[in-house]
Short mmCIF file of C-alpha atoms in Angstrom, two decimals:
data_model
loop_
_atom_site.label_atom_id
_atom_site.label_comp_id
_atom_site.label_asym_id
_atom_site.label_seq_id
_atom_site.Cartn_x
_atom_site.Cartn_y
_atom_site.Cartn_z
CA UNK O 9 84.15 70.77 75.07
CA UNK O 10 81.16 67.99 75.60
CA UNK O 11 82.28 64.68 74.91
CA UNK O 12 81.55 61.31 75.62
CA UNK O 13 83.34 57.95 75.68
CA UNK O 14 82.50 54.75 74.98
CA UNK O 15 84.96 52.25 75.80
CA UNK O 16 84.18 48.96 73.80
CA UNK O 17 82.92 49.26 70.20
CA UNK O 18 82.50 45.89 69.82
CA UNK O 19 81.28 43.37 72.35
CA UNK O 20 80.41 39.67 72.43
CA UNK O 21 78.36 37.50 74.81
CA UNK O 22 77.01 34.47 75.54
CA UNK O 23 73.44 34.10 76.62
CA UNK O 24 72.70 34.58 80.41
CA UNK O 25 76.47 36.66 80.25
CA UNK O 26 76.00 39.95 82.21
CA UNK O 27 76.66 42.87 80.72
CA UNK O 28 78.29 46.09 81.41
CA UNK O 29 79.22 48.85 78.82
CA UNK O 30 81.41 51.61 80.08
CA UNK O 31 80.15 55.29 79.31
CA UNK O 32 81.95 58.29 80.76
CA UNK O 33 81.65 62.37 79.72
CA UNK O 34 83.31 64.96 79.87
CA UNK O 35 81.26 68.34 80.96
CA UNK O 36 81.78 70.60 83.75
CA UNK O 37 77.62 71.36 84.76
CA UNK O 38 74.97 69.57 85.46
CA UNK O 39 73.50 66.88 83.26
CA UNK O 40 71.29 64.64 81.42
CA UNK O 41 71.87 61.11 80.89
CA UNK O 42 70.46 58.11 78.34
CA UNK O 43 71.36 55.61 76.83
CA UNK O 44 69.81 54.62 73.44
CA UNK O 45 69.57 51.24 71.62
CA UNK O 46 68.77 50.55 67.96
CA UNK O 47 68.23 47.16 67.19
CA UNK O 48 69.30 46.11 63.90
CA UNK O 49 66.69 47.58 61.29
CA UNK O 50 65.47 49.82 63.68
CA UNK O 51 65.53 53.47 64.64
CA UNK O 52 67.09 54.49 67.94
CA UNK O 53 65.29 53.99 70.62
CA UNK O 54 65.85 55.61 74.64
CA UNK O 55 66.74 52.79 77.10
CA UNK O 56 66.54 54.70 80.24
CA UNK O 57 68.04 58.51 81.43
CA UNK O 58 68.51 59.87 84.25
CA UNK O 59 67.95 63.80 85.54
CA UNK O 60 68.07 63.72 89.30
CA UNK O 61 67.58 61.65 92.35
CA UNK O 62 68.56 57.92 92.35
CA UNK O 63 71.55 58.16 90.58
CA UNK O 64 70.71 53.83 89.92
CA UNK O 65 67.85 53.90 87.40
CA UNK O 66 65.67 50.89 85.64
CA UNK O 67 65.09 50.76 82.07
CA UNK O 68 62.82 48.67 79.79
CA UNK O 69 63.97 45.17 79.22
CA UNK O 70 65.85 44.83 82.23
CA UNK O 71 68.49 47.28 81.63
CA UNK O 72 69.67 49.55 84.33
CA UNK O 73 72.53 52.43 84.17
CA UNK O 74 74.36 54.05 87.71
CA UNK O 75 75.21 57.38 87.76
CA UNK O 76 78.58 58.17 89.64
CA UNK O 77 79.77 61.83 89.38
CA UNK O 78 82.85 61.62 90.78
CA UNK O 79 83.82 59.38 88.35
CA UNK O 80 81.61 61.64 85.45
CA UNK O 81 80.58 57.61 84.56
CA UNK O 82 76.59 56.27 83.23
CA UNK O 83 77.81 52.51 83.12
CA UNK O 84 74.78 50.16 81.33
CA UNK O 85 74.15 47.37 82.82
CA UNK O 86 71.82 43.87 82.99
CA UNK O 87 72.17 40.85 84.81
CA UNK O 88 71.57 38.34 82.27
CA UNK O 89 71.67 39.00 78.44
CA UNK O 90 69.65 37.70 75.56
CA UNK O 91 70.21 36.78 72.22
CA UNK O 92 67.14 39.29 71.48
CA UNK O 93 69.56 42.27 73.14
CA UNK O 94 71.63 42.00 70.34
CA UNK O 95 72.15 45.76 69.36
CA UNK O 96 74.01 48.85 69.22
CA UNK O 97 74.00 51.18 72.08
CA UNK O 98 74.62 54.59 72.21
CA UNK O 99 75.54 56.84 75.90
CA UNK O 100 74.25 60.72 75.29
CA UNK O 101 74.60 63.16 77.39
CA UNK O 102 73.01 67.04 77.39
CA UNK O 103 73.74 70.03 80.24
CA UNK O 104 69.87 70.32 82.19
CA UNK O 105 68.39 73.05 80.32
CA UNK O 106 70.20 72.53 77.28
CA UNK O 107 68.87 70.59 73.95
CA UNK O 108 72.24 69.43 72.61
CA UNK O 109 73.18 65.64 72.78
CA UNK O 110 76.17 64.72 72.62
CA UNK O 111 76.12 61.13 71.40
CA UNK O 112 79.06 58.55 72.12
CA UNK O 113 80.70 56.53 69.39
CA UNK O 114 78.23 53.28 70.26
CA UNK O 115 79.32 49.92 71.73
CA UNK O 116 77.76 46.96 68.95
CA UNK O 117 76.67 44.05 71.67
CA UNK O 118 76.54 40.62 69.63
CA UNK O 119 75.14 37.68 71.93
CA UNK O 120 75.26 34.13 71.19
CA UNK O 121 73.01 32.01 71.36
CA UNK Q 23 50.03 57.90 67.03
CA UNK Q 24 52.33 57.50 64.57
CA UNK Q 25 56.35 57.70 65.30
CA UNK Q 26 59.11 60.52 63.75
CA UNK Q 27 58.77 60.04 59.82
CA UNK Q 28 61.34 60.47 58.09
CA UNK Q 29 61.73 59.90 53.87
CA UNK Q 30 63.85 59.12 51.57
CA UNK Q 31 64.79 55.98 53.81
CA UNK Q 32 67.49 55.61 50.84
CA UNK Q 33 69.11 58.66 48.78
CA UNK Q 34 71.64 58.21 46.20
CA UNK Q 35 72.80 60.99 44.58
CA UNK Q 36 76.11 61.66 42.15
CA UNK Q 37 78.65 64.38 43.16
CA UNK Q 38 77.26 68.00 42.33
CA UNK Q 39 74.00 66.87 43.08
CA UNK Q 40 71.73 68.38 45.31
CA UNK Q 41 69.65 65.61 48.49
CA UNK Q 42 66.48 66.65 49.97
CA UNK Q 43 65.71 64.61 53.37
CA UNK Q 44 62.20 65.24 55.19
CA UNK Q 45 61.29 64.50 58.24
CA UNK Q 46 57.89 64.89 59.85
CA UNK Q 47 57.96 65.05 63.67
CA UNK Q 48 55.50 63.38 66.30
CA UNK Q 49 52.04 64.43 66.33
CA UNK Q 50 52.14 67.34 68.84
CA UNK Q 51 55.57 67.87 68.78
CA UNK Q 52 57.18 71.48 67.59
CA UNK Q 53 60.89 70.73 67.85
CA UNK Q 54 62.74 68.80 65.44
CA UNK Q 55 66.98 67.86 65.58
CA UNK Q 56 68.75 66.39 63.01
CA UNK Q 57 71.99 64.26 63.02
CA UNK Q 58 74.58 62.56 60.94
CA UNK Q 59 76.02 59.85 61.82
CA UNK Q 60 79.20 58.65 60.19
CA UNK Q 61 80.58 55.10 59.70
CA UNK Q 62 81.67 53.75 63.28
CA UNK Q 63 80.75 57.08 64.67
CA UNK Q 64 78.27 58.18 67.24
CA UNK Q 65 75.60 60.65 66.19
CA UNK Q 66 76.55 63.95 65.94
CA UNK Q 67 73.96 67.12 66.39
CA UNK Q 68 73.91 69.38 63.38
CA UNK Q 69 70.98 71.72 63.74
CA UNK Q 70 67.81 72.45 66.36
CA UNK Q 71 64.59 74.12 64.62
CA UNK Q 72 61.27 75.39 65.80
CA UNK Q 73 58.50 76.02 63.81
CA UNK Q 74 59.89 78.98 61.41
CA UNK Q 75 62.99 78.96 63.23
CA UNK Q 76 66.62 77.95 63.61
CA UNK Q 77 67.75 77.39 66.93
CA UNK Q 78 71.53 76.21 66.74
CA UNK Q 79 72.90 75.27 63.87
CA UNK Q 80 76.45 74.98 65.31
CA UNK Q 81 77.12 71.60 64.13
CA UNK Q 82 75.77 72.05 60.47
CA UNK Q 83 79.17 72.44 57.62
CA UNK Q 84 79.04 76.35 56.87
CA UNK Q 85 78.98 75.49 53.53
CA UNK Q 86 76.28 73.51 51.41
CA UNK Q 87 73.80 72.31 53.76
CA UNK Q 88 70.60 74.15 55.07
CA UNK Q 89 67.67 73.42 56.91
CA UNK Q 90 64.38 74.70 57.36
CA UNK Q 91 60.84 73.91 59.53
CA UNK Q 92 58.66 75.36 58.01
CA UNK Q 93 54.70 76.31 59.05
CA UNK Q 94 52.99 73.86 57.48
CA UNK Q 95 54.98 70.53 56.38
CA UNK Q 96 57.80 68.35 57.02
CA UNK Q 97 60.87 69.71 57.87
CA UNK Q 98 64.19 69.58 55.37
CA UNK Q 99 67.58 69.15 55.25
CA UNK Q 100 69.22 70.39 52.23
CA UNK Q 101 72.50 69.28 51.00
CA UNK Q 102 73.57 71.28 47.79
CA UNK Q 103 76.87 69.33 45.46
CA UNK Q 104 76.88 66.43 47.25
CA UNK Q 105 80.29 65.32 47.65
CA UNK Q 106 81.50 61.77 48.57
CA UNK Q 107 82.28 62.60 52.39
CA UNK Q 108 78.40 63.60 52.45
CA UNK Q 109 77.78 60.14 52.54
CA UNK Q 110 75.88 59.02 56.04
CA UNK Q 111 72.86 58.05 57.84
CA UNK Q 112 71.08 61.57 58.67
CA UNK Q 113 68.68 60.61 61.66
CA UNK Q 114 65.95 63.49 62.79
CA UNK Q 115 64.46 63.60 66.00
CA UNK Q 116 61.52 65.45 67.76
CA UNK Q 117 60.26 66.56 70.89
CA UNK Q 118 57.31 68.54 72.42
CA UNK Q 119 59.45 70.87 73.79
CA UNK Q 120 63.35 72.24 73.45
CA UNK Q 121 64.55 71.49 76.93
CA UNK Q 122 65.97 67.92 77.73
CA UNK Q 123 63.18 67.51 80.70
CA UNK Q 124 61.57 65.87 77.39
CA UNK Q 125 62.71 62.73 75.26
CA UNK Q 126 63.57 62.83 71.98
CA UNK Q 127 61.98 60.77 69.52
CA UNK Q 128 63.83 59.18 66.61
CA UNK Q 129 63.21 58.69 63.44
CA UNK Q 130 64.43 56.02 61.48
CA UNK Q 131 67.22 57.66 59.51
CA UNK Q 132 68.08 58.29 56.02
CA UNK Q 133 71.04 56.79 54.15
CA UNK Q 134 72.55 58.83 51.72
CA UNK Q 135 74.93 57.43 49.09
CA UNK Q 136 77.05 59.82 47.11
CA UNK Q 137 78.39 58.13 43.91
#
């Protein structure tokens, strides 16, 4: 079965930190990728995805996510955090074609100011 | 062009009661998911509709809760004798079309509380 795995639910950083939150899946095709934020208050919002080609994509806000297959991983990543990224973020994943996300547990990122 | 609506943004119901949630989808958009998502969970996918249609409802309880998208108006999730473990944020999302080459758009969630 589809599943994916976030491996820190709860992260804390200090401004200017960089950040990396660990997604991997579990599906045997070909996929979709995202990662979602929702900022507190907020509805979910898509940070970037990835379909094909580059498997290093750009997001908004300086976020950017590598694809590795071999390691089935969609790590998050940005350089230099802000107090404003303060969030919870969410690694989905869908088979190309398909329409049913599978949704990861969430990481909450707290940074300090 | 206004976002995924969705309303009650806050439901609280007693046990053996029944919770309506709407959500109205993006302007041009035909394809509405909904989710629940539990306490320290991730989301997890319930149900796909079209317009008039269920697509996959493989992750909606057997039992108790329905769904529908109909012609005209929002779509709803139905939860008949709401028990305690109903209790959640239910989150609906939309799309122009029902293959992942799209986005899906959230909505901001509803947050049922079952007394």
């Amino acid at each position: 079965a589809q599943s994916v795995s976030q491996h820190n639910h709860h992260v804390i950083l200090s401004e200017a930190a960089s950040l990396e939150l660990g997604c991997n899946y579990s599906y045997g095709g070909t996929v979709n990728l995202f990662w979602y934020v929702q900022y507190p208050g907020q509805h979910l919002q898509l940070l970037l995805k990835y379909f094909s080609g580059d498997p290093l994509v750009k997001g908004i806000k300086g976020f950017e996510a590598e694809f590795i297959k071999s390691k089935f991983s969609f790590n998050l990543r940005k350089p230099s955090v802000q107090w404003s990224d303060t969030a919870e973020y969410f690694c989905a994943v869908t088979n190309t074609g398909g329409f049913k996300t599978i949704f990861g547990a969430g990481t909450r990122l707290f940074v300090k100011a | 062009n206004a976002g995924v609506m969705q309303n009650p943004r806050h439901l609280v119901r007693r046990r053996g009661q029944e919770a309506r949630l709407r959500c109205s989808p993006m302007k041009g958009h035909s394809h509405v998911y909904w989710y629940r998502q539990l306490p320290e969970e991730g989301l997890k996918f319930m149900v796909y509709l079209q317009k008039e249609n269920i697509i996959d409802e493989s992750g909606m309880p057997k039992e108790r809760f329905s769904a529908e998208f109909p012609k005209e108006g929002p779509s709803i999730l139905r939860i008949q004798q709401v028990v305690r473990g109903d209790s959640a944020a239910y989150f609906c999302a939309s799309s122009p079309a029902g293959t992942f080459d799209n986005e899906q758009f959230f909505g901001p969630g509803t947050r049922l509380t079952v007394l």
